[in-house]
Short mmCIF file of C-alpha atoms in Angstrom, two decimals:
data_model
loop_
_atom_site.label_atom_id
_atom_site.label_comp_id
_atom_site.label_asym_id
_atom_site.label_seq_id
_atom_site.Cartn_x
_atom_site.Cartn_y
_atom_site.Cartn_z
CA UNK L 30 10.56 -18.47 11.65
CA UNK L 31 11.30 -14.78 11.81
CA UNK L 32 8.86 -14.45 14.14
CA UNK L 33 9.37 -17.17 16.99
CA UNK L 34 13.39 -15.64 16.83
CA UNK L 35 12.22 -12.67 17.78
CA UNK L 36 13.59 -11.23 21.03
CA UNK L 37 10.54 -9.61 22.47
CA UNK L 38 8.68 -12.05 24.70
CA UNK L 39 6.21 -10.12 26.05
CA UNK L 40 3.70 -9.85 22.60
CA UNK L 41 1.33 -11.89 20.49
CA UNK L 42 1.73 -12.99 17.03
CA UNK L 43 -2.14 -13.25 15.86
CA UNK L 44 -1.81 -15.44 12.66
CA UNK L 45 -5.33 -15.27 10.83
CA UNK L 46 -5.84 -18.28 8.44
CA UNK L 47 -7.98 -16.34 5.94
CA UNK L 48 -9.45 -19.89 4.19
CA UNK L 49 -6.24 -21.21 2.87
CA UNK L 50 -6.16 -24.29 0.97
CA UNK L 51 -2.73 -25.69 1.85
CA UNK L 52 -0.94 -26.79 4.98
CA UNK L 53 -0.29 -23.23 6.39
CA UNK L 54 -2.55 -23.44 9.23
CA UNK L 55 -1.14 -26.88 10.38
CA UNK L 56 2.09 -25.31 10.39
CA UNK L 57 1.14 -22.29 12.37
CA UNK L 58 -0.43 -24.66 14.74
CA UNK L 59 3.10 -26.31 15.52
CA UNK L 60 4.72 -22.90 16.10
CA UNK L 61 1.71 -22.44 18.56
CA UNK L 62 2.24 -25.48 20.36
CA UNK L 63 5.75 -24.84 21.49
CA UNK L 64 5.65 -20.61 21.58
CA UNK L 65 2.83 -19.23 23.28
CA UNK L 66 3.12 -16.04 21.43
CA UNK L 67 1.44 -17.27 18.66
CA UNK L 68 -2.39 -17.48 18.40
CA UNK L 69 -4.07 -19.25 15.28
CA UNK L 70 -7.59 -18.07 14.45
CA UNK L 71 -9.05 -19.79 11.16
CA UNK L 72 -12.12 -18.20 8.79
CA UNK L 73 -13.44 -17.92 5.61
CA UNK L 74 -12.17 -16.39 2.71
CA UNK L 75 -12.46 -12.58 3.40
CA UNK L 76 -9.40 -11.05 1.58
CA UNK L 77 -6.28 -9.38 2.97
CA UNK L 78 -8.03 -6.04 4.23
CA UNK L 79 -10.86 -7.72 6.55
CA UNK L 80 -8.22 -10.16 7.55
CA UNK L 81 -6.31 -7.27 9.18
CA UNK L 82 -9.01 -5.50 10.43
CA UNK L 83 -10.47 -9.05 12.51
CA UNK L 84 -6.22 -8.84 13.47
CA UNK L 85 -6.67 -5.50 14.79
CA UNK L 86 -10.22 -6.16 16.80
CA UNK L 87 -8.61 -9.33 18.23
CA UNK L 88 -5.31 -7.67 19.13
CA UNK L 89 -4.70 -7.14 22.90
CA UNK L 90 -1.13 -5.39 22.46
CA UNK L 91 0.27 -2.23 23.54
CA UNK L 92 0.84 -1.83 19.66
CA UNK L 93 0.29 -3.82 16.50
CA UNK L 94 2.19 -4.32 13.51
CA UNK L 95 1.49 -6.20 10.00
CA UNK L 96 3.22 -8.84 8.73
CA UNK L 97 2.44 -10.17 5.09
CA UNK L 98 2.80 -14.01 5.08
CA UNK L 99 5.79 -14.18 2.35
CA UNK L 100 7.94 -11.15 4.47
CA UNK L 101 9.82 -11.23 7.51
CA UNK L 102 11.68 -9.04 10.05
CA UNK L 103 15.28 -8.21 9.49
CA UNK L 104 17.13 -9.27 12.49
CA UNK L 105 15.90 -10.97 15.76
CA UNK L 106 15.99 -8.00 18.07
CA UNK L 107 13.56 -5.91 15.01
CA UNK L 108 10.46 -5.70 17.19
CA UNK L 109 12.05 -5.40 20.55
CA UNK L 110 13.96 -2.16 19.07
CA UNK L 111 11.13 -0.78 17.58
CA UNK L 112 8.62 -1.33 20.64
CA UNK L 113 11.25 0.18 23.13
CA UNK L 114 11.49 3.29 21.04
CA UNK L 115 8.02 3.70 20.41
CA UNK L 116 7.31 3.03 24.38
CA UNK L 117 9.98 5.56 25.59
CA UNK L 118 8.93 8.41 23.19
CA UNK L 119 5.36 7.56 23.67
CA UNK L 120 4.57 7.43 20.04
CA UNK L 121 1.13 7.01 18.11
CA UNK L 122 2.83 5.61 15.33
CA UNK L 123 6.39 4.85 14.47
CA UNK L 124 7.32 4.17 10.88
CA UNK L 125 10.99 2.50 9.77
CA UNK L 126 12.33 1.15 6.50
CA UNK L 127 12.50 -2.24 4.35
CA UNK L 128 15.20 -4.34 2.65
CA UNK L 129 13.91 -5.66 -0.90
CA UNK L 130 14.47 -9.36 -1.64
CA UNK L 131 14.00 -10.19 -5.21
CA UNK L 132 13.62 -13.58 -6.32
CA UNK L 133 15.07 -15.00 -9.32
CA UNK L 134 14.60 -12.58 -12.06
CA UNK L 135 11.90 -10.01 -10.68
CA UNK L 136 14.14 -6.97 -10.38
CA UNK L 137 14.98 -7.02 -13.68
CA UNK L 138 11.05 -6.93 -14.41
CA UNK L 139 10.02 -5.26 -11.50
CA UNK L 140 13.00 -3.25 -9.94
CA UNK L 141 11.17 -1.37 -6.69
CA UNK L 142 14.30 0.52 -5.37
CA UNK L 143 13.46 4.13 -5.99
CA UNK L 144 10.11 3.59 -4.21
CA UNK L 145 11.00 1.71 -1.00
CA UNK L 146 14.60 2.78 -0.44
CA UNK L 147 15.14 6.67 1.17
CA UNK L 148 17.88 8.42 0.62
CA UNK L 149 16.98 11.14 3.29
CA UNK L 150 16.96 11.28 7.40
CA UNK L 151 13.47 12.11 8.71
CA UNK L 152 14.28 13.09 12.46
CA UNK L 153 12.27 13.95 15.52
CA UNK L 154 8.83 13.81 17.08
CA UNK L 155 6.29 15.43 14.89
CA UNK L 156 2.89 14.90 13.62
CA UNK L 157 2.06 12.40 11.10
CA UNK L 158 1.14 14.85 8.09
CA UNK L 159 4.59 16.53 8.69
CA UNK L 160 6.20 13.40 7.74
CA UNK L 161 3.98 12.79 5.21
CA UNK L 162 4.58 16.35 3.75
CA UNK L 163 8.28 16.01 3.94
CA UNK L 164 8.31 12.66 2.62
CA UNK L 165 6.31 13.90 -0.35
CA UNK L 166 8.42 16.59 -1.05
CA UNK L 167 11.77 14.20 -1.40
CA UNK L 168 9.37 12.07 -3.54
CA UNK L 169 10.06 9.16 -0.85
CA UNK L 170 6.28 8.61 0.83
CA UNK L 171 5.48 4.69 0.93
CA UNK L 172 2.11 3.77 1.66
CA UNK L 173 2.90 0.25 3.24
CA UNK L 174 1.33 -0.39 6.56
CA UNK L 175 3.50 -2.94 7.02
CA UNK L 176 6.10 -0.37 7.90
CA UNK L 177 4.26 1.11 10.81
CA UNK L 178 4.28 0.28 14.05
CA UNK L 179 0.91 1.89 15.68
CA UNK L 180 -0.26 2.26 19.35
CA UNK L 181 -3.66 -0.22 19.63
CA UNK L 182 -5.33 2.12 22.00
CA UNK L 183 -4.79 5.37 19.54
CA UNK L 184 -5.40 3.21 16.28
CA UNK L 185 -8.89 1.92 18.40
CA UNK L 186 -9.39 6.03 19.03
CA UNK L 187 -8.99 7.05 15.67
CA UNK L 188 -11.48 4.63 14.20
CA UNK L 189 -9.00 3.83 11.44
CA UNK L 190 -9.45 0.57 9.46
CA UNK L 191 -8.51 -1.22 6.47
CA UNK L 192 -11.24 -0.70 3.64
CA UNK L 193 -12.77 -4.11 3.08
CA UNK L 194 -13.20 -5.52 -0.55
CA UNK L 195 -10.40 -3.71 -2.87
CA UNK L 196 -6.43 -4.35 -3.30
CA UNK L 197 -4.17 -1.26 -2.51
CA UNK L 198 -6.01 -1.28 1.07
CA UNK L 199 -2.53 0.15 2.60
CA UNK L 200 -2.70 3.34 0.67
CA UNK L 201 -5.85 4.49 2.55
CA UNK L 202 -5.08 2.97 5.61
CA UNK L 203 -1.18 4.29 6.09
CA UNK L 204 -2.54 7.70 4.66
CA UNK L 205 -5.10 7.77 7.36
CA UNK L 206 -2.61 6.87 10.07
CA UNK L 207 0.01 9.75 9.00
CA UNK L 208 -2.52 12.61 8.74
CA UNK L 209 -4.25 11.61 12.08
CA UNK L 210 -0.82 10.63 14.25
CA UNK L 211 0.07 13.73 16.94
CA UNK L 212 2.98 11.85 17.75
CA UNK L 213 5.26 10.03 15.18
CA UNK L 214 8.67 9.58 14.59
CA UNK L 215 10.61 7.56 12.02
CA UNK L 216 13.42 5.24 12.04
CA UNK L 217 15.97 5.05 9.20
CA UNK L 218 16.57 1.34 9.30
CA UNK L 219 15.52 -1.66 7.57
CA UNK L 220 13.85 -3.75 9.71
CA UNK L 221 11.22 -5.44 7.56
CA UNK L 222 12.65 -7.50 4.34
CA UNK L 223 10.06 -7.53 1.51
CA UNK L 224 10.26 -10.27 -0.97
CA UNK L 225 9.39 -9.36 -4.30
CA UNK L 226 8.24 -12.81 -5.80
CA UNK L 227 6.78 -14.27 -8.56
CA UNK L 228 2.53 -14.79 -8.53
CA UNK L 229 2.26 -12.03 -5.58
CA UNK L 230 -0.88 -10.08 -5.73
CA UNK L 231 0.84 -7.02 -6.47
CA UNK L 232 3.35 -8.71 -9.49
CA UNK L 233 0.46 -11.13 -10.81
CA UNK L 234 -1.40 -9.90 -14.14
CA UNK L 235 -3.06 -6.62 -13.73
CA UNK L 236 -6.95 -7.31 -13.64
CA UNK L 237 -9.91 -5.24 -13.39
CA UNK L 238 -10.42 -6.08 -10.23
CA UNK L 239 -7.01 -4.05 -9.57
CA UNK L 240 -7.86 -1.11 -11.10
CA UNK L 241 -11.12 -0.70 -9.72
CA UNK L 242 -9.34 -1.09 -6.73
CA UNK L 243 -7.25 2.15 -7.56
CA UNK L 244 -10.24 3.71 -8.29
CA UNK L 245 -12.20 3.43 -5.11
CA UNK L 246 -8.65 4.34 -3.17
CA UNK L 247 -8.97 7.61 -5.61
CA UNK L 248 -12.18 8.45 -4.44
CA UNK L 249 -11.46 8.19 -0.92
CA UNK L 250 -8.50 10.18 -0.85
CA UNK L 251 -10.32 12.94 -2.82
CA UNK L 252 -12.70 12.96 -0.01
CA UNK L 253 -9.72 13.00 2.24
CA UNK L 254 -8.66 16.32 0.39
CA UNK L 255 -12.01 17.85 0.21
CA UNK L 256 -11.94 17.86 4.04
CA UNK L 257 -8.50 19.24 4.68
CA UNK L 258 -8.37 22.65 5.97
CA UNK L 259 -7.57 25.15 3.37
CA UNK L 260 -5.00 26.99 5.86
CA UNK L 261 -2.89 23.96 5.05
CA UNK L 262 -1.31 24.82 2.25
CA UNK L 263 1.92 22.17 2.03
CA UNK L 264 -0.52 19.31 3.39
CA UNK L 265 -3.04 19.98 0.74
CA UNK L 266 -0.40 20.22 -2.18
CA UNK L 267 1.11 16.86 -0.92
CA UNK L 268 -2.39 15.26 -0.94
CA UNK L 269 -3.24 16.78 -4.52
CA UNK L 270 0.07 15.08 -5.66
CA UNK L 271 -0.45 11.94 -4.16
CA UNK L 272 -4.07 11.91 -5.58
CA UNK L 273 -2.27 12.61 -9.01
CA UNK L 274 0.19 9.51 -8.43
CA UNK L 275 -2.88 7.32 -8.01
CA UNK L 276 -4.40 8.25 -10.57
CA UNK L 277 -1.76 8.13 -13.03
CA UNK L 278 -0.87 4.26 -11.46
CA UNK L 279 -4.63 3.39 -12.23
CA UNK L 280 -4.98 5.00 -15.78
CA UNK L 281 -1.27 2.78 -16.38
CA UNK L 282 -2.80 -0.32 -15.40
CA UNK L 283 -6.53 0.37 -17.29
CA UNK L 284 -4.00 0.41 -20.53
CA UNK L 285 -2.53 -3.25 -19.41
CA UNK L 286 -5.07 -5.10 -17.66
CA UNK L 287 -5.58 -8.59 -19.50
CA UNK L 288 -9.50 -9.10 -18.51
CA UNK L 289 -12.31 -6.95 -19.28
CA UNK L 290 -14.88 -4.78 -16.94
CA UNK L 291 -17.55 -7.02 -15.63
CA UNK L 292 -20.95 -6.00 -16.66
CA UNK L 293 -22.58 -5.03 -13.57
CA UNK L 294 -24.05 -1.95 -12.36
CA UNK L 295 -21.93 0.54 -10.32
CA UNK L 296 -22.54 3.03 -7.72
CA UNK L 297 -23.09 6.72 -9.36
CA UNK L 298 -20.09 8.39 -8.09
CA UNK L 299 -17.84 5.06 -8.82
CA UNK L 300 -19.41 5.39 -12.55
CA UNK L 301 -18.94 9.11 -12.38
CA UNK L 302 -15.15 8.94 -11.37
CA UNK L 303 -14.86 6.31 -14.35
CA UNK L 304 -16.26 8.29 -16.87
CA UNK L 305 -14.30 11.43 -15.90
CA UNK L 306 -11.06 9.68 -15.69
CA UNK L 307 -11.79 8.18 -18.89
CA UNK L 308 -11.32 4.34 -17.62
CA UNK L 309 -12.97 1.24 -17.61
CA UNK L 310 -15.68 0.88 -20.42
CA UNK L 311 -15.27 5.09 -21.01
CA UNK L 312 -11.48 4.36 -21.74
CA UNK L 313 -10.74 6.08 -25.20
CA UNK L 314 -9.33 3.55 -27.38
CA UNK L 315 -6.84 4.60 -30.33
CA UNK L 316 -7.85 3.50 -33.37
CA UNK L 317 -4.69 3.12 -35.68
CA UNK L 318 -6.65 2.31 -39.20
CA UNK L 319 -8.18 5.86 -38.16
CA UNK L 320 -5.08 7.56 -37.49
CA UNK L 321 -3.15 5.77 -40.55
CA UNK L 322 -5.98 6.91 -42.88
CA UNK L 323 -5.59 10.24 -41.80
CA UNK L 324 -1.98 10.55 -42.14
CA UNK L 325 -2.16 8.89 -45.96
CA UNK L 326 -5.18 11.76 -46.55
CA UNK L 327 -2.79 14.52 -45.38
CA UNK L 328 0.16 12.91 -47.75
CA UNK L 329 -1.72 12.73 -50.73
CA UNK L 330 -3.06 16.36 -50.78
CA UNK L 331 0.29 17.81 -49.72
CA UNK L 332 2.59 18.90 -52.38
CA UNK L 333 5.67 18.02 -50.09
CA UNK L 334 6.39 15.98 -47.09
CA UNK L 335 9.47 16.61 -44.77
CA UNK L 336 10.18 13.93 -42.32
CA UNK L 337 12.50 14.78 -39.34
CA UNK L 338 14.32 11.92 -37.32
CA UNK L 339 13.51 9.16 -39.79
#
């Protein structure tokens, strides 16, 4: 409904039914019947990354943006304002900000304010990597592709696509966009509403698929870091800091995942990364019995023990 009410008329809304088993396709078709901006495409389930790539290849507009099925644009003129600014300033990319809408008690268990809300202003028309360094230095870089309006011709020429078959695909896509954009601006307005709800991909239980996807993201960012020009010290440091964040998130998820690692042979490089990062089946488990036995041994062999903070 947020799309139908958008004031921007000369545009298209590509809606891709990725093998859904509910009535979402029929609902979109109803919109398409009364609004020529809507285009419905159906396909067998390919996952979010591959589906977004299909959308990029099918798109005909001057700029592209991504809207997740459970989110919406904030205000009827959101897209029109974004397009006019990007068009008038000849931008490769225009980034903007989001409003968070927590459902039920999600804020108590999954508070995302500190990650998504920005306190600082990022002005001017600059290279994307300058914005990346600036935002990273303030702890305000956000890697969601949904908060980017991207010139389609530039995107095609850059060859940037979503990495298929993984979760957290936004991390790679957005980073590459920031690193390659020559003319970029940031609009400090919340023109997108991200719905934080139960049973979404990002809020459901932690699985091995999520952990392994993070390892793939880590590997690909490491590749990008290795080809970064060494004289770009600030960029190199910001990318390294971001890589540490990805690693720490992956390690944290590996500690709390609810399933085991499938017994399948992994590509050598991925297996090496898991070994080096001590993740997956190479994770070092803490044996409480051994630790307690060691403490008991220390206590029994000591003449006296002083406990602090007991």
